[in-house]
Amino acid sequence: MAKDYETVIGLEVHVELATKTKIFCGCSTAFGGKPNSHTCPVCTGMPGSLPVLNRKVLEHAVAVGLATNCRITRYCKFDRKNYFYPDNPQNYQISQLYLPICRDGYVEIDVEEGLEGEKASTPGKKRIGIHEIHMEEDAGKLIHDEWEDCTLVDYNRSGVPLIEIVSEPDMRSAEEVISYLEKLRLIIQYLGASDCKLQEGSMRADVNLSVRELGSAHYGTRTEMKNLNSFHAISRAIEGERERQIDLLESGKAVVQETRRWDDLKGTSYAMRSKEDAQDYRYFPDPDLVPVSIDDAFLEEIRARQPEFRTEKMERYRSEYHIPDYDIEIITGSKSMADIFEATVALGAQPKKVSNWLMGETIRLLKERELDPEDIRFSPEHLAKLIALAESKAVNSTVAKEVFELMFEQDMDPEAYVEEKGLKMVSDTDALRRVVEEVIAANPKSVEDYRGGKDRAIGFLVGQTMKAMKGKADPLTVDALLRGLL
């Protein structure tokens, strides 16, 4: 008889922190330069070099810990994780094993039904435990050159500051994993600690997964799938690994504890190496870095800088701006979009009008260009000016959308552009009436069709008028004039 299985999932989420310099040296974290152009003796592990902790990294780590309900470790230190790999010039990674900066936190995710027991909170919510958050440095990047049949190493990323957020094995499905990751991403983006772009590698997830018979209190043997960098890949990897482990158990075979790599193109994973334990890395306290002691004043300074997070922002939008819940959910789903919305409203634009432009044209263009809201370039000032032009009927809706598309690309001043290109609508009613009369005279067949009951003919006449006016007329006004004259 077939058995029912439960999936048990824990995540290790690596987040690249938004700092100008690396974690233990003064090298720039900006990418795009020539390979090995952002390096120094510290981040390349030269003998005699001495690391110094970047204070901003500590601030970001503590802020994330507070936002995820963690207990902040007042006395923490760094350890060396020893391993040899070509992208690791020191032959060790500076990390935190024994005294990580944050412990014992949680975030709440939305689920279909509330759960009973210690993981329950409020109905429709589930609490995902955070075992710890620790600070560490990134490794370099290996570049495989198939043409030359060699592997090159770029150390520009070496020493870039990371935090690793280690969850408890509280998730039971791909849906819960994605919900947890989305919640984490929004918290960190609202803090300004990272842009959390999975596709660019500033947020990566390692999935630890096992299966067990439904009702069993014992965990099964887990595997780890590393560096998954899209929600789509994470979901497919979870489903694929779940099925692989169940097939092994059903056929009487054992699941091997190992690290596996997911191939999203092939829809399958393959073994990389046996899963290491802490003793394999021979951790020991880093002798070059002093311990970090956090006092009450520092903690309160970080706590006072915590922003308004999404949940509070959504409640405020309902009471202050009176826009639909659907609009609120979309706008607050990105800190960048929420910032643009609030700044544009503060400049005098009506909240619903701002929401319409963000929900409509902005999202359309983002999807067409495969961009994220964080990539929006136009300023709130220019959006407010465009809305004012459209609302005052200085430009019609068609021109407004065309101007917005240019503004989306170049962030130019819409008022100056409309003036320069002569796109303002003609306000001379007599001049518009004369053009309408000329269109009627030039299109007797369409006039006859309209008078014969073919209402669609009016659309053609409106189009001919707009063409004659070079788009500088209000289509509704033209429509009304045509119907009146006919």
Tab-separated table of C-alpha atoms in Angstrom:
chain	number	residue	atom	x	y	z
A	1	MET	CA	0.000	0.000	0.000
A	2	ALA	CA	1.353	3.431	-0.980
A	3	LYS	CA	2.476	5.613	1.923
A	4	ASP	CA	1.749	9.281	2.454
A	5	TYR	CA	4.795	11.472	2.903
A	6	GLU	CA	5.384	14.898	4.425
A	7	THR	CA	8.023	17.276	3.071
A	8	VAL	CA	10.246	19.028	5.603
A	9	ILE	CA	12.086	22.113	4.304
A	10	GLY	CA	14.554	24.526	5.833
A	11	LEU	CA	16.323	27.371	4.023
A	12	GLU	CA	19.672	29.084	4.189
A	13	VAL	CA	19.191	32.469	2.547
A	14	HIS	CA	22.279	34.453	1.557
A	15	VAL	CA	21.724	38.192	1.214
A	16	GLU	CA	24.298	40.555	-0.244
A	17	LEU	CA	24.241	43.715	1.857
A	18	ALA	CA	24.043	47.188	0.355
A	19	THR	CA	27.314	48.735	1.466
A	20	LYS	CA	29.816	50.749	-0.536
A	21	THR	CA	32.791	48.777	0.721
A	22	LYS	CA	33.470	45.132	1.480
A	23	ILE	CA	33.041	43.569	4.896
A	24	PHE	CA	36.651	43.579	6.084
A	25	CYS	CA	38.426	46.055	3.786
A	26	GLY	CA	37.908	49.316	1.908
A	27	CYS	CA	37.455	47.862	-1.578
A	28	SER	CA	34.381	48.910	-3.533
A	29	THR	CA	31.455	46.493	-3.809
A	30	ALA	CA	30.368	48.044	-7.124
A	31	PHE	CA	30.198	45.498	-9.919
A	32	GLY	CA	30.780	45.995	-13.617
A	33	GLY	CA	34.482	46.828	-13.437
A	34	LYS	CA	37.220	44.791	-15.045
A	35	PRO	CA	37.903	41.399	-13.425
A	36	ASN	CA	40.068	41.677	-10.298
A	37	SER	CA	39.921	45.495	-10.349
A	38	HIS	CA	38.161	45.789	-6.934
A	39	THR	CA	40.655	43.861	-4.832
A	40	CYS	CA	43.274	44.488	-2.163
A	41	PRO	CA	45.598	42.405	0.058
A	42	VAL	CA	42.798	41.839	2.606
A	43	CYS	CA	40.077	40.456	0.326
A	44	THR	CA	42.587	38.394	-1.654
A	45	GLY	CA	44.065	36.869	1.515
A	46	MET	CA	47.620	38.140	1.196
A	47	PRO	CA	49.954	37.181	4.070
A	48	GLY	CA	50.130	39.831	6.783
A	49	SER	CA	46.900	41.597	5.797
A	50	LEU	CA	44.578	42.456	8.681
A	51	PRO	CA	40.768	42.692	8.331
A	52	VAL	CA	38.642	45.366	10.013
A	53	LEU	CA	34.853	44.968	10.343
A	54	ASN	CA	32.692	47.340	8.279
A	55	ARG	CA	30.330	49.000	10.802
A	56	LYS	CA	27.561	49.338	8.197
A	57	VAL	CA	27.442	45.539	7.828
A	58	LEU	CA	26.834	45.211	11.564
A	59	GLU	CA	24.080	47.838	11.435
A	60	HIS	CA	22.296	46.060	8.579
A	61	ALA	CA	22.583	42.662	10.283
A	62	VAL	CA	21.147	43.969	13.557
A	63	ALA	CA	18.344	45.794	11.708
A	64	VAL	CA	17.334	42.592	9.892
A	65	GLY	CA	17.498	40.705	13.182
A	66	LEU	CA	15.196	43.177	14.920
A	67	ALA	CA	12.743	43.128	12.008
A	68	THR	CA	12.592	39.314	12.123
A	69	ASN	CA	11.996	39.166	15.881
A	70	CYS	CA	15.453	37.793	16.667
A	71	ARG	CA	17.392	37.941	19.895
A	72	ILE	CA	20.493	40.077	19.259
A	73	THR	CA	23.746	38.568	20.506
A	74	ARG	CA	25.368	41.294	22.604
A	75	TYR	CA	28.802	39.633	22.454
A	76	CYS	CA	29.584	37.939	19.138
A	77	LYS	CA	32.704	37.029	17.223
A	78	PHE	CA	33.956	35.737	13.886
A	79	ASP	CA	35.258	32.281	13.015
A	80	ARG	CA	37.263	30.809	10.168
A	81	LYS	CA	35.573	28.171	8.015
A	82	ASN	CA	38.449	26.309	6.408
A	83	TYR	CA	38.172	24.866	2.930
A	84	PHE	CA	40.113	24.972	-0.319
A	85	TYR	CA	38.480	26.093	-3.541
A	86	PRO	CA	39.901	28.282	-6.330
A	87	ASP	CA	37.444	31.151	-5.706
A	88	ASN	CA	38.499	31.299	-2.034
A	89	PRO	CA	41.954	32.982	-2.018
A	90	GLN	CA	42.411	32.774	1.780
A	91	ASN	CA	41.606	29.029	1.910
A	92	TYR	CA	39.088	29.965	4.593
A	93	GLN	CA	35.920	32.019	4.813
A	94	ILE	CA	35.340	34.404	7.680
A	95	SER	CA	31.903	33.589	9.102
A	96	GLN	CA	30.146	33.116	12.466
A	97	LEU	CA	29.522	29.624	13.833
A	98	TYR	CA	29.621	29.806	17.601
A	99	LEU	CA	28.233	33.261	18.382
A	100	PRO	CA	26.168	34.547	15.421
A	101	ILE	CA	24.804	38.080	15.565
A	102	CYS	CA	21.114	37.049	15.726
A	103	ARG	CA	19.247	34.005	17.073
A	104	ASP	CA	15.778	32.599	17.699
A	105	GLY	CA	13.612	34.801	15.479
A	106	TYR	CA	10.612	34.239	13.237
A	107	VAL	CA	8.514	35.678	10.459
A	108	GLU	CA	4.840	35.037	9.810
A	109	ILE	CA	3.588	33.938	6.418
A	110	ASP	CA	0.066	33.709	5.044
A	111	VAL	CA	-1.445	30.227	4.820
A	112	GLU	CA	-4.900	29.017	3.912
A	113	GLU	CA	-5.779	27.943	7.447
A	114	GLY	CA	-4.408	28.713	10.906
A	115	LEU	CA	-2.441	25.889	12.532
A	116	GLU	CA	-2.589	24.498	16.019
A	117	GLY	CA	0.403	24.276	18.335
A	118	GLU	CA	3.630	26.203	18.707
A	119	LYS	CA	3.800	27.197	15.037
A	120	ALA	CA	0.346	28.780	15.137
A	121	SER	CA	-0.157	32.506	15.529
A	122	THR	CA	-3.331	34.115	14.218
A	123	PRO	CA	-5.804	32.445	11.839
A	124	GLY	CA	-4.437	32.324	8.305
A	125	LYS	CA	-0.850	32.761	9.519
A	126	LYS	CA	2.046	30.393	10.111
A	127	ARG	CA	5.216	31.183	12.024
A	128	ILE	CA	8.492	30.197	10.373
A	129	GLY	CA	11.323	30.055	12.877
A	130	ILE	CA	14.712	31.639	12.207
A	131	HIS	CA	17.463	29.658	13.853
A	132	GLU	CA	20.126	32.303	13.365
A	133	ILE	CA	21.468	35.123	11.209
A	134	HIS	CA	25.210	35.444	10.832
A	135	MET	CA	27.589	37.775	9.012
A	136	GLU	CA	30.135	36.439	6.554
A	137	GLU	CA	32.103	37.270	3.417
A	138	ASP	CA	31.394	36.149	-0.134
A	139	ALA	CA	33.851	34.210	-2.273
A	140	GLY	CA	35.110	35.138	-5.724
A	141	LYS	CA	33.555	34.051	-8.996
A	142	LEU	CA	34.675	31.233	-11.281
A	143	ILE	CA	34.241	31.840	-15.005
A	144	HIS	CA	34.349	28.728	-17.179
A	145	ASP	CA	35.705	29.496	-20.655
A	146	GLU	CA	34.609	26.642	-22.916
A	147	TRP	CA	36.372	28.139	-25.927
A	148	GLU	CA	39.790	28.149	-24.241
A	149	ASP	CA	38.931	25.083	-22.124
A	150	CYS	CA	39.956	26.754	-18.892
A	151	THR	CA	38.518	28.338	-15.759
A	152	LEU	CA	39.256	31.950	-14.815
A	153	VAL	CA	38.802	33.529	-11.384
A	154	ASP	CA	37.455	37.024	-10.671
A	155	TYR	CA	38.016	38.142	-7.068
A	156	ASN	CA	35.922	41.322	-7.305
A	157	ARG	CA	33.178	39.604	-5.269
A	158	SER	CA	35.622	38.221	-2.723
A	159	GLY	CA	34.887	39.891	0.603
A	160	VAL	CA	31.487	41.308	-0.400
A	161	PRO	CA	29.383	41.392	2.810
A	162	LEU	CA	26.661	38.805	3.291
A	163	ILE	CA	24.229	37.779	5.945
A	164	GLU	CA	23.020	34.196	6.002
A	165	ILE	CA	19.521	33.688	7.386
A	166	VAL	CA	19.069	30.103	8.560
A	167	SER	CA	15.476	28.992	9.075
A	168	GLU	CA	14.118	26.172	11.180
A	169	PRO	CA	12.748	23.213	9.174
A	170	ASP	CA	9.209	24.577	9.486
A	171	MET	CA	8.124	24.730	5.838
A	172	ARG	CA	6.128	21.907	4.270
A	173	SER	CA	5.637	22.950	0.636
A	174	ALA	CA	7.062	25.030	-2.182
A	175	GLU	CA	4.220	27.514	-1.644
A	176	GLU	CA	5.269	28.083	1.967
A	177	VAL	CA	8.901	28.480	0.912
A	178	ILE	CA	8.041	31.147	-1.667
A	179	SER	CA	5.798	32.962	0.817
A	180	TYR	CA	8.639	32.962	3.375
A	181	LEU	CA	11.165	34.230	0.829
A	182	GLU	CA	8.840	36.981	-0.364
A	183	LYS	CA	8.281	38.096	3.227
A	184	LEU	CA	12.033	38.135	3.929
A	185	ARG	CA	12.760	39.996	0.710
A	186	LEU	CA	10.239	42.732	1.464
A	187	ILE	CA	11.506	43.183	5.025
A	188	ILE	CA	15.101	43.539	3.837
A	189	GLN	CA	14.179	45.843	0.939
A	190	TYR	CA	12.144	48.100	3.235
A	191	LEU	CA	15.153	48.293	5.540
A	192	GLY	CA	17.343	49.316	2.603
A	193	ALA	CA	19.789	46.555	3.591
A	194	SER	CA	19.789	44.950	0.108
A	195	ASP	CA	17.936	45.082	-3.200
A	196	CYS	CA	17.415	41.281	-2.908
A	197	LYS	CA	17.444	40.659	-6.657
A	198	LEU	CA	17.537	36.895	-7.042
A	199	GLN	CA	18.313	37.054	-10.753
A	200	GLU	CA	21.434	39.142	-10.040
A	201	GLY	CA	22.606	37.028	-7.122
A	202	SER	CA	22.122	39.531	-4.299
A	203	MET	CA	19.694	37.031	-2.734
A	204	ARG	CA	20.298	33.279	-3.019
A	205	ALA	CA	18.662	30.327	-1.330
A	206	ASP	CA	19.987	26.907	-0.353
A	207	VAL	CA	17.152	24.414	0.144
A	208	ASN	CA	17.511	21.671	2.752
A	209	LEU	CA	14.818	19.068	2.120
A	210	SER	CA	13.817	15.697	3.511
A	211	VAL	CA	10.669	13.585	3.451
A	212	ARG	CA	9.148	11.405	6.143
A	213	GLU	CA	6.077	9.283	6.540
A	214	LEU	CA	3.061	11.360	7.471
A	215	GLY	CA	2.694	11.393	11.255
A	216	SER	CA	6.319	10.451	11.970
A	217	ALA	CA	8.150	12.489	14.586
A	218	HIS	CA	11.589	11.735	13.114
A	219	TYR	CA	13.192	13.697	10.306
A	220	GLY	CA	14.354	11.908	7.192
A	221	THR	CA	17.816	12.244	5.641
A	222	ARG	CA	18.144	15.676	4.101
A	223	THR	CA	19.836	16.908	0.988
A	224	GLU	CA	20.899	20.448	0.167
A	225	MET	CA	20.365	22.203	-3.152
A	226	LYS	CA	22.556	25.281	-3.426
A	227	ASN	CA	22.389	28.764	-4.914
A	228	LEU	CA	18.914	28.710	-6.416
A	229	ASN	CA	18.333	32.184	-7.834
A	230	SER	CA	14.683	32.400	-8.898
A	231	PHE	CA	11.350	31.555	-7.307
A	232	HIS	CA	10.526	29.429	-10.329
A	233	ALA	CA	13.717	27.370	-9.945
A	234	ILE	CA	13.181	27.020	-6.196
A	235	SER	CA	9.635	25.702	-6.660
A	236	ARG	CA	10.655	23.218	-9.343
A	237	ALA	CA	13.701	22.071	-7.374
A	238	ILE	CA	11.581	21.389	-4.283
A	239	GLU	CA	9.014	19.381	-6.219
A	240	GLY	CA	11.705	17.492	-8.118
A	241	GLU	CA	13.726	16.598	-5.018
A	242	ARG	CA	10.615	15.583	-3.090
A	243	GLU	CA	9.642	13.139	-5.838
A	244	ARG	CA	13.216	11.820	-6.130
A	245	GLN	CA	13.454	11.055	-2.409
A	246	ILE	CA	10.009	9.424	-2.302
A	247	ASP	CA	10.911	7.239	-5.283
A	248	LEU	CA	14.092	6.124	-3.494
A	249	LEU	CA	12.228	5.243	-0.301
A	250	GLU	CA	9.428	3.475	-2.160
A	251	SER	CA	11.996	1.314	-3.965
A	252	GLY	CA	13.688	0.355	-0.684
A	253	LYS	CA	16.769	2.531	-1.174
A	254	ALA	CA	18.250	5.063	1.239
A	255	VAL	CA	18.482	8.812	0.721
A	256	VAL	CA	22.126	9.928	0.845
A	257	GLN	CA	22.979	13.133	2.703
A	258	GLU	CA	24.633	15.209	0.005
A	259	THR	CA	24.782	18.541	-1.773
A	260	ARG	CA	22.981	18.549	-5.118
A	261	ARG	CA	22.827	21.045	-7.962
A	262	TRP	CA	19.512	21.783	-9.637
A	263	ASP	CA	19.515	22.104	-13.434
A	264	ASP	CA	16.438	24.195	-14.216
A	265	LEU	CA	16.731	23.659	-17.979
A	266	LYS	CA	16.709	19.885	-17.636
A	267	GLY	CA	14.313	19.878	-14.685
A	268	THR	CA	16.523	17.574	-12.625
A	269	SER	CA	19.253	17.646	-9.983
A	270	TYR	CA	22.544	15.814	-9.710
A	271	ALA	CA	24.906	15.043	-6.851
A	272	MET	CA	27.869	17.373	-6.331
A	273	ARG	CA	29.485	16.101	-3.138
A	274	SER	CA	28.649	14.509	0.180
A	275	LYS	CA	27.158	16.956	2.652
A	276	GLU	CA	29.753	18.426	4.978
A	277	ASP	CA	29.320	18.801	8.723
A	278	ALA	CA	30.784	21.564	10.868
A	279	GLN	CA	33.771	19.428	11.890
A	280	ASP	CA	34.765	19.069	8.229
A	281	TYR	CA	35.486	22.796	8.097
A	282	ARG	CA	37.680	22.840	11.247
A	283	TYR	CA	36.128	26.065	12.545
A	284	PHE	CA	38.132	28.147	14.997
A	285	PRO	CA	37.889	31.780	16.196
A	286	ASP	CA	39.445	34.240	13.781
A	287	PRO	CA	42.586	35.540	15.494
A	288	ASP	CA	42.708	38.750	13.435
A	289	LEU	CA	39.259	40.098	14.345
A	290	VAL	CA	38.285	41.340	17.771
A	291	PRO	CA	34.901	40.280	19.222
A	292	VAL	CA	31.931	42.617	18.730
A	293	SER	CA	30.245	44.004	21.827
A	294	ILE	CA	26.834	45.641	21.348
A	295	ASP	CA	25.581	48.037	24.002
A	296	ASP	CA	22.098	49.379	24.673
A	297	ALA	CA	22.780	52.711	22.954
A	298	PHE	CA	23.774	51.048	19.662
A	299	LEU	CA	20.769	48.732	19.766
A	300	GLU	CA	18.352	51.588	20.431
A	301	GLU	CA	19.927	53.637	17.642
A	302	ILE	CA	19.203	50.831	15.155
A	303	ARG	CA	15.719	50.245	16.569
A	304	ALA	CA	14.864	53.934	16.204
A	305	ARG	CA	15.809	53.825	12.508
A	306	GLN	CA	13.506	50.905	11.680
A	307	PRO	CA	11.117	51.973	8.888
A	308	GLU	CA	7.388	51.563	8.476
A	309	PHE	CA	7.056	48.018	7.133
A	310	ARG	CA	4.530	46.748	4.630
A	311	THR	CA	1.822	45.653	7.085
A	312	GLU	CA	1.724	49.047	8.812
A	313	LYS	CA	1.970	50.843	5.469
A	314	MET	CA	-1.019	48.947	4.085
A	315	GLU	CA	-3.159	49.930	7.075
A	316	ARG	CA	-2.139	53.577	6.717
A	317	TYR	CA	-2.907	53.603	2.990
A	318	ARG	CA	-6.431	52.336	3.681
A	319	SER	CA	-7.162	55.043	6.214
A	320	GLU	CA	-5.207	57.914	4.631
A	321	TYR	CA	-5.471	57.457	0.869
A	322	HIS	CA	-8.718	55.462	0.447
A	323	ILE	CA	-7.525	53.518	-2.580
A	324	PRO	CA	-8.655	49.929	-3.315
A	325	ASP	CA	-7.062	47.057	-1.402
A	326	TYR	CA	-5.825	45.534	-4.651
A	327	ASP	CA	-3.930	48.736	-5.479
A	328	ILE	CA	-2.508	48.847	-1.947
A	329	GLU	CA	-1.291	45.267	-2.152
A	330	ILE	CA	0.516	45.844	-5.458
A	331	ILE	CA	2.030	49.221	-4.564
A	332	THR	CA	3.310	48.171	-1.137
A	333	GLY	CA	4.705	44.962	-2.647
A	334	SER	CA	7.715	47.054	-3.671
A	335	LYS	CA	9.388	49.662	-1.484
A	336	SER	CA	10.469	51.580	-4.584
A	337	MET	CA	6.917	51.820	-5.874
A	338	ALA	CA	5.562	52.741	-2.444
A	339	ASP	CA	8.162	55.508	-2.156
A	340	ILE	CA	7.224	56.899	-5.592
A	341	PHE	CA	3.512	56.746	-4.727
A	342	GLU	CA	3.893	58.622	-1.440
A	343	ALA	CA	6.273	61.238	-2.839
A	344	THR	CA	3.971	61.937	-5.817
A	345	VAL	CA	0.925	62.289	-3.562
A	346	ALA	CA	2.923	64.624	-1.307
A	347	LEU	CA	3.446	66.870	-4.349
A	348	GLY	CA	-0.315	67.353	-4.635
A	349	ALA	CA	-1.442	64.572	-6.994
A	350	GLN	CA	-4.634	62.712	-6.114
A	351	PRO	CA	-3.834	59.283	-4.603
A	352	LYS	CA	-6.130	57.348	-6.953
A	353	LYS	CA	-4.693	59.116	-10.021
A	354	VAL	CA	-1.159	58.218	-8.921
A	355	SER	CA	-2.247	54.659	-8.254
A	356	ASN	CA	-3.805	54.410	-11.724
A	357	TRP	CA	-0.549	55.431	-13.436
A	358	LEU	CA	1.513	53.039	-11.329
A	359	MET	CA	-0.923	50.124	-11.660
A	360	GLY	CA	-1.487	50.700	-15.362
A	361	GLU	CA	1.241	52.152	-17.542
A	362	THR	CA	4.119	51.636	-15.097
A	363	ILE	CA	3.489	47.938	-14.530
A	364	ARG	CA	2.824	47.412	-18.255
A	365	LEU	CA	6.182	48.896	-19.202
A	366	LEU	CA	8.000	47.007	-16.448
A	367	LYS	CA	6.608	43.723	-17.749
A	368	GLU	CA	7.375	44.551	-21.382
A	369	ARG	CA	10.973	45.395	-20.553
A	370	GLU	CA	11.366	42.605	-17.969
A	371	LEU	CA	12.334	45.092	-15.255
A	372	ASP	CA	11.718	45.215	-11.515
A	373	PRO	CA	10.038	48.154	-9.732
A	374	GLU	CA	13.484	48.936	-8.290
A	375	ASP	CA	14.574	49.779	-11.846
A	376	ILE	CA	12.073	52.655	-12.195
A	377	ARG	CA	13.951	55.774	-13.253
A	378	PHE	CA	11.327	58.531	-13.441
A	379	SER	CA	11.026	60.913	-10.515
A	380	PRO	CA	7.905	61.618	-8.438
A	381	GLU	CA	8.164	65.269	-9.506
A	382	HIS	CA	7.867	64.373	-13.179
A	383	LEU	CA	5.024	61.913	-12.566
A	384	ALA	CA	3.126	64.600	-10.633
A	385	LYS	CA	3.617	67.052	-13.533
A	386	LEU	CA	2.339	64.536	-16.082
A	387	ILE	CA	-0.744	63.772	-13.996
A	388	ALA	CA	-1.415	67.511	-13.709
A	389	LEU	CA	-1.133	67.901	-17.505
A	390	ALA	CA	-3.584	65.046	-18.090
A	391	GLU	CA	-6.075	66.195	-15.436
A	392	SER	CA	-6.102	69.786	-16.677
A	393	LYS	CA	-6.761	68.516	-20.244
A	394	ALA	CA	-3.548	70.208	-21.397
A	395	VAL	CA	-2.825	66.906	-23.196
A	396	ASN	CA	-5.201	64.119	-24.117
A	397	SER	CA	-4.878	60.584	-22.765
A	398	THR	CA	-3.092	59.267	-25.865
A	399	VAL	CA	-0.423	61.967	-25.746
A	400	ALA	CA	-0.094	61.550	-21.970
A	401	LYS	CA	0.684	57.840	-22.399
A	402	GLU	CA	3.205	58.552	-25.148
A	403	VAL	CA	4.918	61.170	-22.992
A	404	PHE	CA	4.903	58.804	-20.015
A	405	GLU	CA	6.650	56.104	-22.036
A	406	LEU	CA	9.429	58.539	-22.912
A	407	MET	CA	9.565	59.697	-19.306
A	408	PHE	CA	9.831	56.055	-18.204
A	409	GLU	CA	12.900	55.652	-20.398
A	410	GLN	CA	14.606	59.020	-19.951
A	411	ASP	CA	13.005	60.737	-16.918
A	412	MET	CA	12.627	63.996	-18.827
A	413	ASP	CA	10.432	66.893	-17.671
A	414	PRO	CA	6.980	66.237	-19.227
A	415	GLU	CA	5.946	69.922	-19.106
A	416	ALA	CA	9.056	71.044	-20.980
A	417	TYR	CA	8.709	68.201	-23.485
A	418	VAL	CA	5.044	68.930	-24.238
A	419	GLU	CA	5.838	72.610	-24.682
A	420	GLU	CA	8.868	71.941	-26.881
A	421	LYS	CA	7.042	69.480	-29.159
A	422	GLY	CA	3.847	71.523	-29.336
A	423	LEU	CA	1.697	68.728	-27.954
A	424	LYS	CA	-0.726	70.811	-25.906
A	425	MET	CA	-4.337	70.428	-26.872
A	426	VAL	CA	-5.963	73.180	-28.904
A	427	SER	CA	-8.178	75.163	-26.572
A	428	ASP	CA	-9.723	77.285	-29.368
A	429	THR	CA	-13.225	75.775	-29.692
A	430	ASP	CA	-13.990	77.677	-32.904
A	431	ALA	CA	-10.822	76.361	-34.564
A	432	LEU	CA	-11.705	72.805	-33.547
A	433	ARG	CA	-15.269	73.245	-34.834
A	434	ARG	CA	-13.964	74.379	-38.222
A	435	VAL	CA	-11.789	71.258	-38.501
A	436	VAL	CA	-14.748	69.035	-37.555
A	437	GLU	CA	-16.905	70.684	-40.232
A	438	GLU	CA	-14.152	70.082	-42.802
A	439	VAL	CA	-13.953	66.393	-41.827
A	440	ILE	CA	-17.736	66.042	-42.162
A	441	ALA	CA	-17.622	67.649	-45.600
A	442	ALA	CA	-14.753	65.435	-46.746
A	443	ASN	CA	-16.368	62.147	-45.649
A	444	PRO	CA	-19.973	62.046	-46.937
A	445	LYS	CA	-20.081	58.206	-46.964
A	446	SER	CA	-19.266	57.973	-43.238
A	447	VAL	CA	-21.788	60.747	-42.516
A	448	GLU	CA	-24.444	58.824	-44.447
A	449	ASP	CA	-23.557	55.584	-42.569
A	450	TYR	CA	-23.845	57.312	-39.196
A	451	ARG	CA	-27.187	58.901	-40.054
A	452	GLY	CA	-28.309	55.484	-41.276
A	453	GLY	CA	-27.792	54.018	-37.817
A	454	LYS	CA	-24.199	52.754	-38.087
A	455	ASP	CA	-22.874	54.273	-34.889
A	456	ARG	CA	-19.372	52.900	-35.489
A	457	ALA	CA	-18.934	55.375	-38.324
A	458	ILE	CA	-18.512	58.123	-35.741
A	459	GLY	CA	-15.238	56.468	-34.679
A	460	PHE	CA	-13.793	56.917	-38.145
A	461	LEU	CA	-14.772	60.586	-38.166
A	462	VAL	CA	-13.218	61.100	-34.719
A	463	GLY	CA	-10.019	59.493	-35.995
A	464	GLN	CA	-9.926	61.740	-39.066
A	465	THR	CA	-10.413	64.806	-36.884
A	466	MET	CA	-7.655	63.746	-34.483
A	467	LYS	CA	-5.378	63.171	-37.474
A	468	ALA	CA	-6.117	66.646	-38.815
A	469	MET	CA	-5.479	68.101	-35.356
A	470	LYS	CA	-2.202	66.108	-35.086
A	471	GLY	CA	-3.470	64.557	-31.856
A	472	LYS	CA	-3.879	67.938	-30.162
A	473	ALA	CA	-7.559	67.591	-29.325
A	474	ASP	CA	-9.652	65.763	-26.766
A	475	PRO	CA	-11.333	62.752	-28.437
A	476	LEU	CA	-14.387	63.089	-26.182
A	477	THR	CA	-14.796	66.743	-27.143
A	478	VAL	CA	-14.400	65.841	-30.818
A	479	ASP	CA	-16.981	63.068	-30.458
A	480	ALA	CA	-19.477	65.443	-28.852
A	481	LEU	CA	-18.955	68.078	-31.544
A	482	LEU	CA	-19.424	65.544	-34.338
A	483	ARG	CA	-22.631	64.157	-32.875
A	484	GLY	CA	-23.980	67.666	-32.330
A	485	LEU	CA	-23.265	68.760	-35.881
A	486	LEU	CA	-24.635	65.539	-37.379
